Short mmCIF file of C-alpha atoms in Angstrom, two decimals:
data_model
loop_
_atom_site.label_atom_id
_atom_site.label_comp_id
_atom_site.label_asym_id
_atom_site.label_seq_id
_atom_site.Cartn_x
_atom_site.Cartn_y
_atom_site.Cartn_z
CA MET A 19 75.18 81.55 80.48
CA THR A 20 78.98 81.33 80.47
CA SER A 21 80.86 83.04 83.27
CA MET A 22 82.33 86.47 82.68
CA PRO A 23 85.80 87.59 83.78
CA LEU A 24 85.67 88.79 87.37
CA ALA A 25 86.77 92.29 86.31
CA GLU A 26 83.66 92.56 84.13
CA GLU A 27 81.44 91.31 86.94
CA LEU A 28 82.87 93.89 89.33
CA LEU A 29 82.39 96.69 86.80
CA LEU A 30 78.75 95.76 86.06
CA LEU A 31 77.98 95.83 89.77
CA ALA A 32 79.60 99.25 90.13
CA TYR A 33 77.87 100.97 87.20
CA ASP A 34 74.30 102.25 87.39
CA ASP A 35 72.16 100.44 84.83
CA GLN A 36 70.21 103.52 83.73
CA THR A 37 72.67 106.41 84.04
CA GLY A 38 75.63 104.33 82.90
CA LYS A 39 77.86 106.03 85.45
CA ALA A 40 80.16 104.49 88.03
CA THR A 41 79.03 104.60 91.64
CA GLY A 42 81.28 104.59 94.68
CA SER A 43 85.05 104.96 94.69
CA ARG A 44 86.58 105.04 91.23
CA ILE A 45 90.02 104.23 92.60
CA GLY A 46 88.56 101.34 94.57
CA LEU A 47 86.90 99.98 91.44
CA ASP A 48 90.08 100.28 89.37
CA LEU A 49 92.12 98.51 92.03
CA GLY A 50 89.45 95.85 92.41
CA MET A 51 89.33 95.19 88.67
CA ALA A 52 93.12 94.87 88.55
CA ALA A 53 92.93 92.37 91.39
CA ALA A 54 90.09 90.55 89.62
CA VAL A 55 92.27 89.88 86.56
CA LEU A 56 94.91 88.33 88.80
CA VAL A 57 92.31 86.31 90.72
CA ASP A 58 91.01 84.87 87.45
CA LEU A 59 94.54 83.73 86.66
CA ALA A 60 94.83 82.17 90.10
CA LEU A 61 91.48 80.42 89.67
CA ALA A 62 92.79 79.00 86.39
CA GLY A 63 95.95 77.75 88.10
CA ARG A 64 98.25 80.12 86.24
CA ILE A 65 99.67 82.25 89.07
CA ALA A 66 100.34 81.73 92.77
CA TYR A 67 101.55 83.75 95.74
CA VAL A 68 105.07 82.59 96.57
CA ASP A 69 107.52 84.23 98.99
CA GLY A 70 105.76 87.58 98.88
CA TYR A 71 105.36 87.72 95.09
CA LEU A 72 102.80 86.72 92.51
CA LYS A 73 104.55 84.23 90.25
CA VAL A 74 103.54 82.44 87.07
CA ILE A 75 103.33 78.68 87.56
CA ASP A 76 101.73 77.89 84.19
CA PRO A 77 102.09 80.28 81.20
CA SER A 78 99.31 78.65 79.15
CA PRO A 79 96.66 81.17 78.00
CA ILE A 80 93.19 80.92 79.55
CA GLY A 81 91.28 82.37 76.59
CA ASP A 82 90.63 85.90 77.90
CA THR A 83 92.40 88.68 76.00
CA ILE A 84 93.16 90.93 78.97
CA ALA A 85 94.14 88.14 81.38
CA ASP A 86 96.31 86.42 78.77
CA ALA A 87 98.17 89.67 78.04
CA VAL A 88 98.87 90.06 81.76
CA LEU A 89 99.96 86.43 82.00
CA ALA A 90 102.36 86.77 79.08
CA LYS A 91 103.87 89.91 80.57
CA ALA A 92 104.19 88.31 84.00
CA ALA A 93 105.84 85.20 82.53
CA GLY A 94 108.52 87.29 80.83
CA ASP A 95 109.12 89.73 83.66
CA GLU A 96 110.54 89.54 87.15
CA PRO A 97 108.02 88.75 89.91
CA HIS A 98 106.14 91.63 91.54
CA THR A 99 104.29 91.96 94.83
CA PRO A 100 100.48 92.09 94.83
CA ALA A 101 100.60 95.84 95.52
CA GLN A 102 102.96 96.41 92.60
CA TRP A 103 100.73 94.42 90.25
CA LEU A 104 97.66 96.42 91.25
CA GLN A 105 99.36 99.68 90.36
CA ARG A 106 100.72 98.29 87.09
CA LEU A 107 97.36 96.98 85.93
CA ARG A 108 94.78 99.53 87.07
CA HIS A 109 95.59 102.26 84.54
CA ARG A 110 93.44 102.03 81.37
CA LEU A 111 92.06 98.66 82.49
CA ARG A 112 88.54 99.98 82.95
CA ALA A 113 88.48 101.46 79.44
CA ARG A 114 89.56 98.12 77.96
CA VAL A 115 86.92 96.20 79.90
CA LEU A 116 84.23 98.67 78.87
CA GLU A 117 85.29 98.34 75.23
CA ASP A 118 84.88 94.56 75.46
CA LEU A 119 81.45 94.87 77.08
CA VAL A 120 80.31 97.35 74.43
CA ALA A 121 81.57 95.08 71.63
CA ARG A 122 79.53 92.17 73.05
CA GLY A 123 76.39 94.28 73.47
CA VAL A 124 76.27 94.05 77.28
CA VAL A 125 76.42 97.85 77.70
CA GLN A 126 76.28 100.71 75.21
CA ASP A 127 78.62 103.66 74.83
CA VAL A 128 76.65 106.91 75.02
CA ASP A 129 78.90 109.81 74.00
CA GLU A 130 77.57 113.14 75.23
CA THR A 131 79.02 116.61 74.75
CA GLN A 132 78.94 119.03 77.65
CA MET A 133 79.62 122.77 77.34
CA GLY A 134 80.10 122.19 73.62
CA VAL A 135 83.57 120.68 73.88
CA ILE A 136 83.78 118.13 76.71
CA HIS A 137 82.95 114.55 75.73
CA VAL A 138 81.42 112.46 78.52
CA HIS A 139 80.86 108.74 78.05
CA ARG A 140 78.09 106.83 79.82
CA TYR A 141 77.60 103.08 79.70
CA PRO A 142 73.97 102.13 80.43
CA THR A 143 73.07 98.46 80.38
CA THR A 144 71.87 96.96 77.11
CA ASP A 145 71.56 93.30 78.11
CA PRO A 146 70.57 93.02 81.81
CA ALA A 147 70.79 89.22 81.88
CA PHE A 148 74.49 89.19 82.70
CA GLU A 149 74.25 91.47 85.71
CA ALA A 150 71.07 89.72 86.88
CA GLU A 151 72.95 86.41 86.97
CA ILE A 152 75.79 87.97 88.99
CA ARG A 153 73.42 89.59 91.48
CA GLY A 154 71.39 86.41 91.79
CA ARG A 155 74.51 84.37 92.54
CA LEU A 156 75.63 86.84 95.20
CA ALA A 157 72.15 87.13 96.75
CA GLU A 158 71.92 83.36 97.10
CA ALA A 159 75.32 83.17 98.75
CA LEU A 160 74.75 86.12 101.07
CA THR A 161 71.11 85.76 102.12
CA THR A 162 70.18 82.06 101.97
CA GLY A 163 73.07 80.53 103.90
CA ALA A 164 74.04 78.34 100.97
CA LEU A 165 77.72 77.73 100.29
CA CYS A 166 78.77 79.75 97.27
CA ASP A 167 81.13 78.58 94.57
CA GLU A 168 84.79 79.53 94.48
CA ARG A 169 84.42 82.40 91.98
CA THR A 170 81.55 83.94 93.92
CA ALA A 171 83.52 83.76 97.14
CA ALA A 172 86.41 85.56 95.42
CA LEU A 173 84.05 88.20 94.03
CA ALA A 174 82.51 88.77 97.45
CA THR A 175 85.96 89.22 98.97
CA LEU A 176 86.88 91.79 96.34
CA LEU A 177 83.62 93.67 96.99
CA VAL A 178 84.55 94.01 100.66
CA SER A 179 88.14 95.05 99.91
CA CYS A 180 86.97 97.71 97.42
CA ARG A 181 84.25 98.95 99.82
CA MET A 182 81.61 98.24 97.20
CA GLU A 183 79.02 96.69 99.50
CA PRO A 184 76.42 99.42 98.70
CA ALA A 185 76.58 98.37 95.03
CA LEU A 186 74.80 95.12 95.93
CA ARG A 187 71.50 97.03 96.24
CA LEU A 188 69.84 94.36 98.37
CA PRO A 189 66.36 94.70 99.93
CA PRO A 190 66.54 96.44 103.35
CA GLU A 191 65.53 93.26 105.18
CA ASP A 192 68.52 91.38 103.71
CA VAL A 193 71.24 94.01 104.25
CA ALA A 194 72.30 93.00 107.78
CA LYS A 195 72.48 89.29 106.98
CA ALA A 196 74.33 89.94 103.73
CA HIS A 197 76.83 92.18 105.53
CA ASP A 198 77.58 89.43 108.05
CA ARG A 199 78.02 86.87 105.28
CA LEU A 200 80.33 89.18 103.34
CA GLU A 201 82.49 89.68 106.40
CA GLN A 202 82.60 85.93 107.02
CA ILE A 203 83.65 85.19 103.46
CA ALA A 204 86.20 88.02 103.25
CA SER A 205 87.80 87.29 106.62
CA GLY A 206 88.46 83.70 105.59
CA ALA A 207 88.81 84.20 101.82
CA GLY A 208 85.94 81.79 101.30
CA PHE A 209 85.30 80.09 104.64
CA MET A 210 81.62 80.30 105.55
CA ALA A 211 80.30 80.40 109.09
CA GLY A 212 80.29 76.94 110.60
CA ALA A 213 82.54 75.42 107.96
CA ASN A 214 85.65 73.56 108.98
CA LEU A 215 88.98 74.70 107.60
CA GLU A 216 89.30 71.53 105.54
CA ASP A 217 85.85 72.17 104.03
CA SER A 218 86.84 75.48 102.47
CA ILE A 219 85.14 76.16 99.15
CA VAL A 220 88.25 78.01 97.98
CA ARG A 221 91.49 76.20 97.21
CA PRO A 222 94.27 77.31 99.59
CA SER A 223 96.42 78.56 96.71
CA VAL A 224 93.56 80.73 95.41
CA ALA A 225 92.58 81.90 98.88
CA LEU A 226 96.13 83.13 99.46
CA VAL A 227 96.13 85.18 96.24
CA VAL A 228 92.69 86.65 97.02
CA ALA A 229 93.66 87.50 100.60
CA THR A 230 96.95 89.19 99.71
CA LEU A 231 95.34 91.21 96.92
CA GLY A 232 92.53 92.24 99.26
CA LYS A 233 95.02 93.51 101.81
CA ALA A 234 96.90 95.40 99.08
CA ILE A 235 93.68 97.09 97.96
CA GLN A 236 92.80 98.11 101.50
CA ALA A 237 96.30 99.49 102.07
CA ALA A 238 96.09 101.52 98.85
CA LEU A 239 92.69 102.95 99.78
CA GLY A 240 93.79 103.85 103.29
CA ALA A 241 91.63 103.96 106.39
CA PRO A 242 87.90 104.33 105.65
CA LYS A 243 86.34 107.67 106.44
CA THR A 244 84.27 107.85 109.59
CA ALA A 245 81.14 109.89 110.03
#
């Protein structure tokens, strides 16, 4: 199975398979998906974090409609900070990603009318194979001690930044270990416990983009609520 854009992976993790509704913080998800588009561009070697800004270093398209539109806009515009890019991208992004997933048959668009006039859209899963692959990849990285690949490390870091850890829905016996692994990955943007700095599974240029976007998400969400 070919890899999906990170924004799609994040969305599938956040939406309930049966109800087709988003769980957790909607703002957190929107910010995370915006960051995911930028991370995909960094993974493809198209953007980098330079002097406080995200800058285009290669304007060549990567073959994803949403990411390529962002890349083209970034190439023709003045550089923006990670926080500025998150705010520019998060509006309407979720709707566009959902449209793509519906078109490919991954989820379905269920249009319901409430009170006779209000249209409510739900997006239950149609093809569970995609989300199963994502969850399997994360479970292996977070519960077996195996080094995860670069994309999975980036996804795990975004999950922590967006406060989406509950969306993992792991067995109770794996929750504590997975939490520790998530914190290890996120704190080092890909460095696993026991790994030397030079053995990072994430390229330094990518790690820097992921880390700065993660901090921008956390700043936008503010301090977490305490019980």
